[in-house]
Amino acid sequence: MEINPNFSKRALEDYELVLRVQEGDEKAFAALLRHYRDSVYFMLYKMVNNQADAEDLTIEIFVKVYQNIDKYSPCHAFSTWLFKITSNHCIDFIRRKKEHARIVEANQDDRWEDGNYRYIQVETPDLNPEGLLINKQKANTIRAIVKELKPKYSRLIELRFFEERSYEEIAKIMDMPIGTVKAQLFRAKELLHDILRDKKQSI
């Protein structure tokens, strides 16, 4: 495949890492993650203006990049491709969130006799975590990486990203305050980044 002759040194280095990732080199992917994680996070934060959402979306983006890395074409810099994926994924997230808010608002006066709101279930096939985050080809690899975390952190990642549980649901399942769930999930994601950066690191 022909490489863009106008690539900068950084773009050429990224392309070399992409080739290694396509061959199964997880350390190469960790290098890409390390270089672009903060840029992606701050781009997302500016779009959603919410730290928790930006953190969750950052992981979703890099999983999406990992599972679609074979589709990358060197006619554009990797960073261009990455930020395009980031923008599109975030726009979809915002659209879904607005649609969910509209449905909830339309049903906000639907109450039980005791005055409490009824809980409505909205079917959202596109939010299925297996479809959104993990395809069949990459599932085993991603799950294997997650299982290298300590059990409590591995469970948090599984609940949040594989099962797409809310913080409230996780708090009930794990029997801990929501604040603790968020703090430990943040720590779990940091440890996951460490594993991707260096698969031999002990946690």
PDB file of C-alpha atoms in Angstrom:
ATOM      1  CA  MET A   1       0.000   0.000   0.000  1.00  0.00           C
ATOM      2  CA  GLU A   2       1.431   3.370  -1.014  1.00  0.00           C
ATOM      3  CA  ILE A   3       2.296   5.755   1.802  1.00  0.00           C
ATOM      4  CA  ASN A   4       1.470   9.447   1.620  1.00  0.00           C
ATOM      5  CA  PRO A   5       4.759  11.126   0.534  1.00  0.00           C
ATOM      6  CA  ASN A   6       3.947  14.155   2.709  1.00  0.00           C
ATOM      7  CA  PHE A   7       3.991  12.203   5.948  1.00  0.00           C
ATOM      8  CA  SER A   8       5.850  13.880   8.815  1.00  0.00           C
ATOM      9  CA  LYS A   9       8.400  11.990  10.908  1.00  0.00           C
ATOM     10  CA  ARG A  10       5.716  11.435  13.542  1.00  0.00           C
ATOM     11  CA  ALA A  11       3.284  10.071  10.945  1.00  0.00           C
ATOM     12  CA  LEU A  12       5.918   7.656   9.622  1.00  0.00           C
ATOM     13  CA  GLU A  13       6.680   6.443  13.134  1.00  0.00           C
ATOM     14  CA  ASP A  14       2.960   5.930  13.757  1.00  0.00           C
ATOM     15  CA  TYR A  15       2.646   3.953  10.537  1.00  0.00           C
ATOM     16  CA  GLU A  16       5.470   1.648  11.613  1.00  0.00           C
ATOM     17  CA  LEU A  17       3.648   1.070  14.899  1.00  0.00           C
ATOM     18  CA  VAL A  18       0.387   0.386  13.053  1.00  0.00           C
ATOM     19  CA  LEU A  19       2.121  -2.267  10.923  1.00  0.00           C
ATOM     20  CA  ARG A  20       3.391  -3.920  14.094  1.00  0.00           C
ATOM     21  CA  VAL A  21      -0.086  -3.802  15.676  1.00  0.00           C
ATOM     22  CA  GLN A  22      -1.532  -5.451  12.556  1.00  0.00           C
ATOM     23  CA  GLU A  23       0.970  -8.251  13.133  1.00  0.00           C
ATOM     24  CA  GLY A  24      -0.236  -8.678  16.724  1.00  0.00           C
ATOM     25  CA  ASP A  25       2.332  -6.568  18.594  1.00  0.00           C
ATOM     26  CA  GLU A  26       0.463  -5.325  21.676  1.00  0.00           C
ATOM     27  CA  LYS A  27       3.387  -3.184  22.825  1.00  0.00           C
ATOM     28  CA  ALA A  28       3.144  -1.237  19.578  1.00  0.00           C
ATOM     29  CA  PHE A  29      -0.532  -0.567  20.297  1.00  0.00           C
ATOM     30  CA  ALA A  30       0.385   0.508  23.828  1.00  0.00           C
ATOM     31  CA  ALA A  31       2.845   3.009  22.324  1.00  0.00           C
ATOM     32  CA  LEU A  32       0.100   4.501  20.144  1.00  0.00           C
ATOM     33  CA  LEU A  33      -2.246   4.614  23.128  1.00  0.00           C
ATOM     34  CA  ARG A  34       0.376   6.299  25.288  1.00  0.00           C
ATOM     35  CA  HIS A  35       1.092   8.949  22.668  1.00  0.00           C
ATOM     36  CA  TYR A  36      -2.524   9.829  21.819  1.00  0.00           C
ATOM     37  CA  ARG A  37      -4.560   8.966  24.934  1.00  0.00           C
ATOM     38  CA  ASP A  38      -4.453  12.456  26.443  1.00  0.00           C
ATOM     39  CA  SER A  39      -5.193  14.166  23.119  1.00  0.00           C
ATOM     40  CA  VAL A  40      -8.201  11.921  22.547  1.00  0.00           C
ATOM     41  CA  TYR A  41      -9.424  12.409  26.121  1.00  0.00           C
ATOM     42  CA  PHE A  42      -9.253  16.218  25.944  1.00  0.00           C
ATOM     43  CA  MET A  43     -10.919  16.251  22.531  1.00  0.00           C
ATOM     44  CA  LEU A  44     -13.755  14.158  23.947  1.00  0.00           C
ATOM     45  CA  TYR A  45     -13.969  16.234  27.109  1.00  0.00           C
ATOM     46  CA  LYS A  46     -14.432  19.404  25.032  1.00  0.00           C
ATOM     47  CA  MET A  47     -17.243  17.699  23.128  1.00  0.00           C
ATOM     48  CA  VAL A  48     -19.140  16.119  26.044  1.00  0.00           C
ATOM     49  CA  ASN A  49     -18.049  18.390  28.930  1.00  0.00           C
ATOM     50  CA  ASN A  50     -18.171  15.467  31.342  1.00  0.00           C
ATOM     51  CA  GLN A  51     -15.125  13.757  32.839  1.00  0.00           C
ATOM     52  CA  ALA A  52     -16.695  10.326  33.366  1.00  0.00           C
ATOM     53  CA  ASP A  53     -18.134  10.219  29.857  1.00  0.00           C
ATOM     54  CA  ALA A  54     -14.811  11.372  28.368  1.00  0.00           C
ATOM     55  CA  GLU A  55     -12.942   8.652  30.288  1.00  0.00           C
ATOM     56  CA  ASP A  56     -15.358   5.928  29.177  1.00  0.00           C
ATOM     57  CA  LEU A  57     -15.355   7.146  25.575  1.00  0.00           C
ATOM     58  CA  THR A  58     -11.547   7.224  25.506  1.00  0.00           C
ATOM     59  CA  ILE A  59     -11.390   3.500  26.253  1.00  0.00           C
ATOM     60  CA  GLU A  60     -14.154   2.803  23.732  1.00  0.00           C
ATOM     61  CA  ILE A  61     -12.236   4.728  21.056  1.00  0.00           C
ATOM     62  CA  PHE A  62      -9.011   2.802  21.536  1.00  0.00           C
ATOM     63  CA  VAL A  63     -10.818  -0.545  21.572  1.00  0.00           C
ATOM     64  CA  LYS A  64     -12.549   0.516  18.367  1.00  0.00           C
ATOM     65  CA  VAL A  65      -9.209   1.524  16.843  1.00  0.00           C
ATOM     66  CA  TYR A  66      -7.679  -1.803  17.890  1.00  0.00           C
ATOM     67  CA  GLN A  67     -10.433  -3.874  16.339  1.00  0.00           C
ATOM     68  CA  ASN A  68     -10.405  -1.811  13.119  1.00  0.00           C
ATOM     69  CA  ILE A  69      -6.650  -1.337  12.742  1.00  0.00           C
ATOM     70  CA  ASP A  70      -6.584  -3.462   9.566  1.00  0.00           C
ATOM     71  CA  LYS A  71      -8.827  -0.866   7.897  1.00  0.00           C
ATOM     72  CA  TYR A  72      -6.307   1.951   8.343  1.00  0.00           C
ATOM     73  CA  SER A  73      -4.942   3.323   5.068  1.00  0.00           C
ATOM     74  CA  PRO A  74      -1.611   5.237   4.982  1.00  0.00           C
ATOM     75  CA  CYS A  75      -3.016   7.759   2.530  1.00  0.00           C
ATOM     76  CA  HIS A  76      -3.766   9.753   5.698  1.00  0.00           C
ATOM     77  CA  ALA A  77      -1.777  10.081   8.912  1.00  0.00           C
ATOM     78  CA  PHE A  78      -2.779   7.733  11.710  1.00  0.00           C
ATOM     79  CA  SER A  79      -3.627  10.755  13.874  1.00  0.00           C
ATOM     80  CA  THR A  80      -6.086  11.997  11.213  1.00  0.00           C
ATOM     81  CA  TRP A  81      -7.757   8.579  11.120  1.00  0.00           C
ATOM     82  CA  LEU A  82      -7.816   8.357  14.920  1.00  0.00           C
ATOM     83  CA  PHE A  83      -9.352  11.794  15.448  1.00  0.00           C
ATOM     84  CA  LYS A  84     -11.949  11.124  12.741  1.00  0.00           C
ATOM     85  CA  ILE A  85     -12.993   7.952  14.569  1.00  0.00           C
ATOM     86  CA  THR A  86     -13.032   9.908  17.829  1.00  0.00           C
ATOM     87  CA  SER A  87     -15.220  12.652  16.389  1.00  0.00           C
ATOM     88  CA  ASN A  88     -17.695  10.279  14.742  1.00  0.00           C
ATOM     89  CA  HIS A  89     -17.952   8.014  17.798  1.00  0.00           C
ATOM     90  CA  CYS A  90     -18.502  10.973  20.099  1.00  0.00           C
ATOM     91  CA  ILE A  91     -21.131  12.512  17.807  1.00  0.00           C
ATOM     92  CA  ASP A  92     -23.000   9.186  17.852  1.00  0.00           C
ATOM     93  CA  PHE A  93     -22.750   9.116  21.658  1.00  0.00           C
ATOM     94  CA  ILE A  94     -24.137  12.664  21.948  1.00  0.00           C
ATOM     95  CA  ARG A  95     -26.948  11.830  19.536  1.00  0.00           C
ATOM     96  CA  ARG A  96     -27.916   8.721  21.510  1.00  0.00           C
ATOM     97  CA  LYS A  97     -27.741  10.630  24.784  1.00  0.00           C
ATOM     98  CA  LYS A  98     -30.008  13.383  23.443  1.00  0.00           C
ATOM     99  CA  GLU A  99     -32.431  10.812  22.105  1.00  0.00           C
ATOM    100  CA  HIS A 100     -32.511   9.052  25.473  1.00  0.00           C
ATOM    101  CA  ALA A 101     -33.104  12.389  27.240  1.00  0.00           C
ATOM    102  CA  ARG A 102     -35.956  13.165  24.847  1.00  0.00           C
ATOM    103  CA  ILE A 103     -37.629   9.818  25.529  1.00  0.00           C
ATOM    104  CA  VAL A 104     -37.248  10.228  29.285  1.00  0.00           C
ATOM    105  CA  GLU A 105     -38.617  13.782  29.132  1.00  0.00           C
ATOM    106  CA  ALA A 106     -41.601  12.594  27.103  1.00  0.00           C
ATOM    107  CA  ASN A 107     -42.365  10.053  29.818  1.00  0.00           C
ATOM    108  CA  GLN A 108     -41.471  12.114  32.878  1.00  0.00           C
ATOM    109  CA  ASP A 109     -45.099  12.489  33.985  1.00  0.00           C
ATOM    110  CA  ASP A 110     -45.714   8.767  33.851  1.00  0.00           C
ATOM    111  CA  ARG A 111     -45.828   8.019  37.565  1.00  0.00           C
ATOM    112  CA  TRP A 112     -47.098   5.348  39.863  1.00  0.00           C
ATOM    113  CA  GLU A 113     -49.859   6.234  42.287  1.00  0.00           C
ATOM    114  CA  ASP A 114     -47.315   6.838  45.063  1.00  0.00           C
ATOM    115  CA  GLY A 115     -45.791   9.693  43.075  1.00  0.00           C
ATOM    116  CA  ASN A 116     -42.585   7.932  42.069  1.00  0.00           C
ATOM    117  CA  TYR A 117     -41.526   7.873  38.434  1.00  0.00           C
ATOM    118  CA  ARG A 118     -41.927   4.674  36.504  1.00  0.00           C
ATOM    119  CA  TYR A 119     -38.775   3.232  34.998  1.00  0.00           C
ATOM    120  CA  ILE A 120     -39.049   2.751  31.255  1.00  0.00           C
ATOM    121  CA  GLN A 121     -36.864   0.401  29.255  1.00  0.00           C
ATOM    122  CA  VAL A 122     -35.654   1.777  25.942  1.00  0.00           C
ATOM    123  CA  GLU A 123     -34.465  -0.697  23.335  1.00  0.00           C
ATOM    124  CA  THR A 124     -31.113   0.451  21.973  1.00  0.00           C
ATOM    125  CA  PRO A 125     -29.485  -2.327  19.933  1.00  0.00           C
ATOM    126  CA  ASP A 126     -26.607  -0.051  18.916  1.00  0.00           C
ATOM    127  CA  LEU A 127     -25.593   0.213  22.580  1.00  0.00           C
ATOM    128  CA  ASN A 128     -25.009  -3.512  22.916  1.00  0.00           C
ATOM    129  CA  PRO A 129     -21.507  -3.667  24.453  1.00  0.00           C
ATOM    130  CA  GLU A 130     -20.486  -6.734  22.470  1.00  0.00           C
ATOM    131  CA  GLY A 131     -21.338  -4.901  19.263  1.00  0.00           C
ATOM    132  CA  LEU A 132     -19.988  -1.530  20.333  1.00  0.00           C
ATOM    133  CA  LEU A 133     -16.748  -2.558  21.972  1.00  0.00           C
ATOM    134  CA  ILE A 134     -15.767  -6.085  21.090  1.00  0.00           C
ATOM    135  CA  ASN A 135     -16.025  -8.068  17.870  1.00  0.00           C
ATOM    136  CA  LYS A 136     -15.610 -11.828  17.764  1.00  0.00           C
ATOM    137  CA  GLN A 137     -12.092 -11.673  16.360  1.00  0.00           C
ATOM    138  CA  LYS A 138     -10.756  -9.411  19.110  1.00  0.00           C
ATOM    139  CA  ALA A 139     -12.908 -10.464  22.080  1.00  0.00           C
ATOM    140  CA  ASN A 140     -10.520 -13.076  23.452  1.00  0.00           C
ATOM    141  CA  THR A 141      -7.533 -10.725  23.223  1.00  0.00           C
ATOM    142  CA  ILE A 142      -9.279  -7.838  24.998  1.00  0.00           C
ATOM    143  CA  ARG A 143     -10.774 -10.064  27.687  1.00  0.00           C
ATOM    144  CA  ALA A 144      -7.399 -11.687  28.300  1.00  0.00           C
ATOM    145  CA  ILE A 145      -5.843  -8.260  28.875  1.00  0.00           C
ATOM    146  CA  VAL A 146      -8.659  -7.258  31.253  1.00  0.00           C
ATOM    147  CA  LYS A 147      -8.228 -10.484  33.239  1.00  0.00           C
ATOM    148  CA  GLU A 148      -4.640  -9.522  33.993  1.00  0.00           C
ATOM    149  CA  LEU A 149      -6.045  -6.936  36.390  1.00  0.00           C
ATOM    150  CA  LYS A 150      -6.677  -7.792  40.021  1.00  0.00           C
ATOM    151  CA  PRO A 151     -10.090  -9.496  40.335  1.00  0.00           C
ATOM    152  CA  LYS A 152     -11.959  -6.482  41.737  1.00  0.00           C
ATOM    153  CA  TYR A 153     -10.674  -4.216  38.945  1.00  0.00           C
ATOM    154  CA  SER A 154     -11.300  -6.844  36.279  1.00  0.00           C
ATOM    155  CA  ARG A 155     -14.876  -7.199  37.509  1.00  0.00           C
ATOM    156  CA  LEU A 156     -15.426  -3.441  37.383  1.00  0.00           C
ATOM    157  CA  ILE A 157     -14.188  -3.231  33.787  1.00  0.00           C
ATOM    158  CA  GLU A 158     -16.353  -6.192  32.785  1.00  0.00           C
ATOM    159  CA  LEU A 159     -19.470  -4.707  34.373  1.00  0.00           C
ATOM    160  CA  ARG A 160     -18.925  -1.227  32.943  1.00  0.00           C
ATOM    161  CA  PHE A 161     -17.743  -2.022  29.410  1.00  0.00           C
ATOM    162  CA  PHE A 162     -18.679  -5.612  28.587  1.00  0.00           C
ATOM    163  CA  GLU A 163     -22.069  -5.590  30.307  1.00  0.00           C
ATOM    164  CA  GLU A 164     -22.533  -1.791  30.070  1.00  0.00           C
ATOM    165  CA  ARG A 165     -23.907  -1.450  33.582  1.00  0.00           C
ATOM    166  CA  SER A 166     -24.633   1.943  35.082  1.00  0.00           C
ATOM    167  CA  TYR A 167     -22.631   3.189  38.073  1.00  0.00           C
ATOM    168  CA  GLU A 168     -25.722   2.639  40.229  1.00  0.00           C
ATOM    169  CA  GLU A 169     -26.054  -0.982  39.101  1.00  0.00           C
ATOM    170  CA  ILE A 170     -22.367  -1.630  39.673  1.00  0.00           C
ATOM    171  CA  ALA A 171     -22.613  -0.129  43.166  1.00  0.00           C
ATOM    172  CA  LYS A 172     -25.383  -2.587  44.047  1.00  0.00           C
ATOM    173  CA  ILE A 173     -23.612  -5.573  42.509  1.00  0.00           C
ATOM    174  CA  MET A 174     -20.272  -4.762  44.145  1.00  0.00           C
ATOM    175  CA  ASP A 175     -21.895  -3.564  47.386  1.00  0.00           C
ATOM    176  CA  MET A 176     -20.003  -0.276  47.524  1.00  0.00           C
ATOM    177  CA  PRO A 177     -20.832   3.454  47.351  1.00  0.00           C
ATOM    178  CA  ILE A 178     -21.101   5.013  43.873  1.00  0.00           C
ATOM    179  CA  GLY A 179     -18.179   7.313  44.671  1.00  0.00           C
ATOM    180  CA  THR A 180     -16.013   4.303  45.440  1.00  0.00           C
ATOM    181  CA  VAL A 181     -17.139   2.611  42.214  1.00  0.00           C
ATOM    182  CA  LYS A 182     -16.080   5.636  40.157  1.00  0.00           C
ATOM    183  CA  ALA A 183     -12.756   5.965  41.963  1.00  0.00           C
ATOM    184  CA  GLN A 184     -11.894   2.275  41.641  1.00  0.00           C
ATOM    185  CA  LEU A 185     -13.051   2.153  38.016  1.00  0.00           C
ATOM    186  CA  PHE A 186     -10.764   5.070  37.232  1.00  0.00           C
ATOM    187  CA  ARG A 187      -7.923   3.178  38.914  1.00  0.00           C
ATOM    188  CA  ALA A 188      -8.841   0.028  36.981  1.00  0.00           C
ATOM    189  CA  LYS A 189      -8.610   1.921  33.701  1.00  0.00           C
ATOM    190  CA  GLU A 190      -5.230   3.322  34.680  1.00  0.00           C
ATOM    191  CA  LEU A 191      -3.989  -0.200  35.427  1.00  0.00           C
ATOM    192  CA  LEU A 192      -5.373  -1.378  32.096  1.00  0.00           C
ATOM    193  CA  HIS A 193      -3.373   1.338  30.350  1.00  0.00           C
ATOM    194  CA  ASP A 194      -0.285   0.147  32.236  1.00  0.00           C
ATOM    195  CA  ILE A 195      -0.778  -3.402  31.003  1.00  0.00           C
ATOM    196  CA  LEU A 196      -1.156  -2.213  27.424  1.00  0.00           C
ATOM    197  CA  ARG A 197       1.987  -0.121  27.817  1.00  0.00           C
ATOM    198  CA  ASP A 198       4.007  -2.992  29.154  1.00  0.00           C
ATOM    199  CA  LYS A 199       2.506  -6.474  29.082  1.00  0.00           C
ATOM    200  CA  LYS A 200       5.189  -7.730  31.443  1.00  0.00           C
ATOM    201  CA  GLN A 201       4.448  -5.194  34.171  1.00  0.00           C
ATOM    202  CA  SER A 202       3.187  -6.756  37.423  1.00  0.00           C
ATOM    203  CA  ILE A 203       0.106  -5.186  38.960  1.00  0.00           C
TER     204      ILE A 203
END
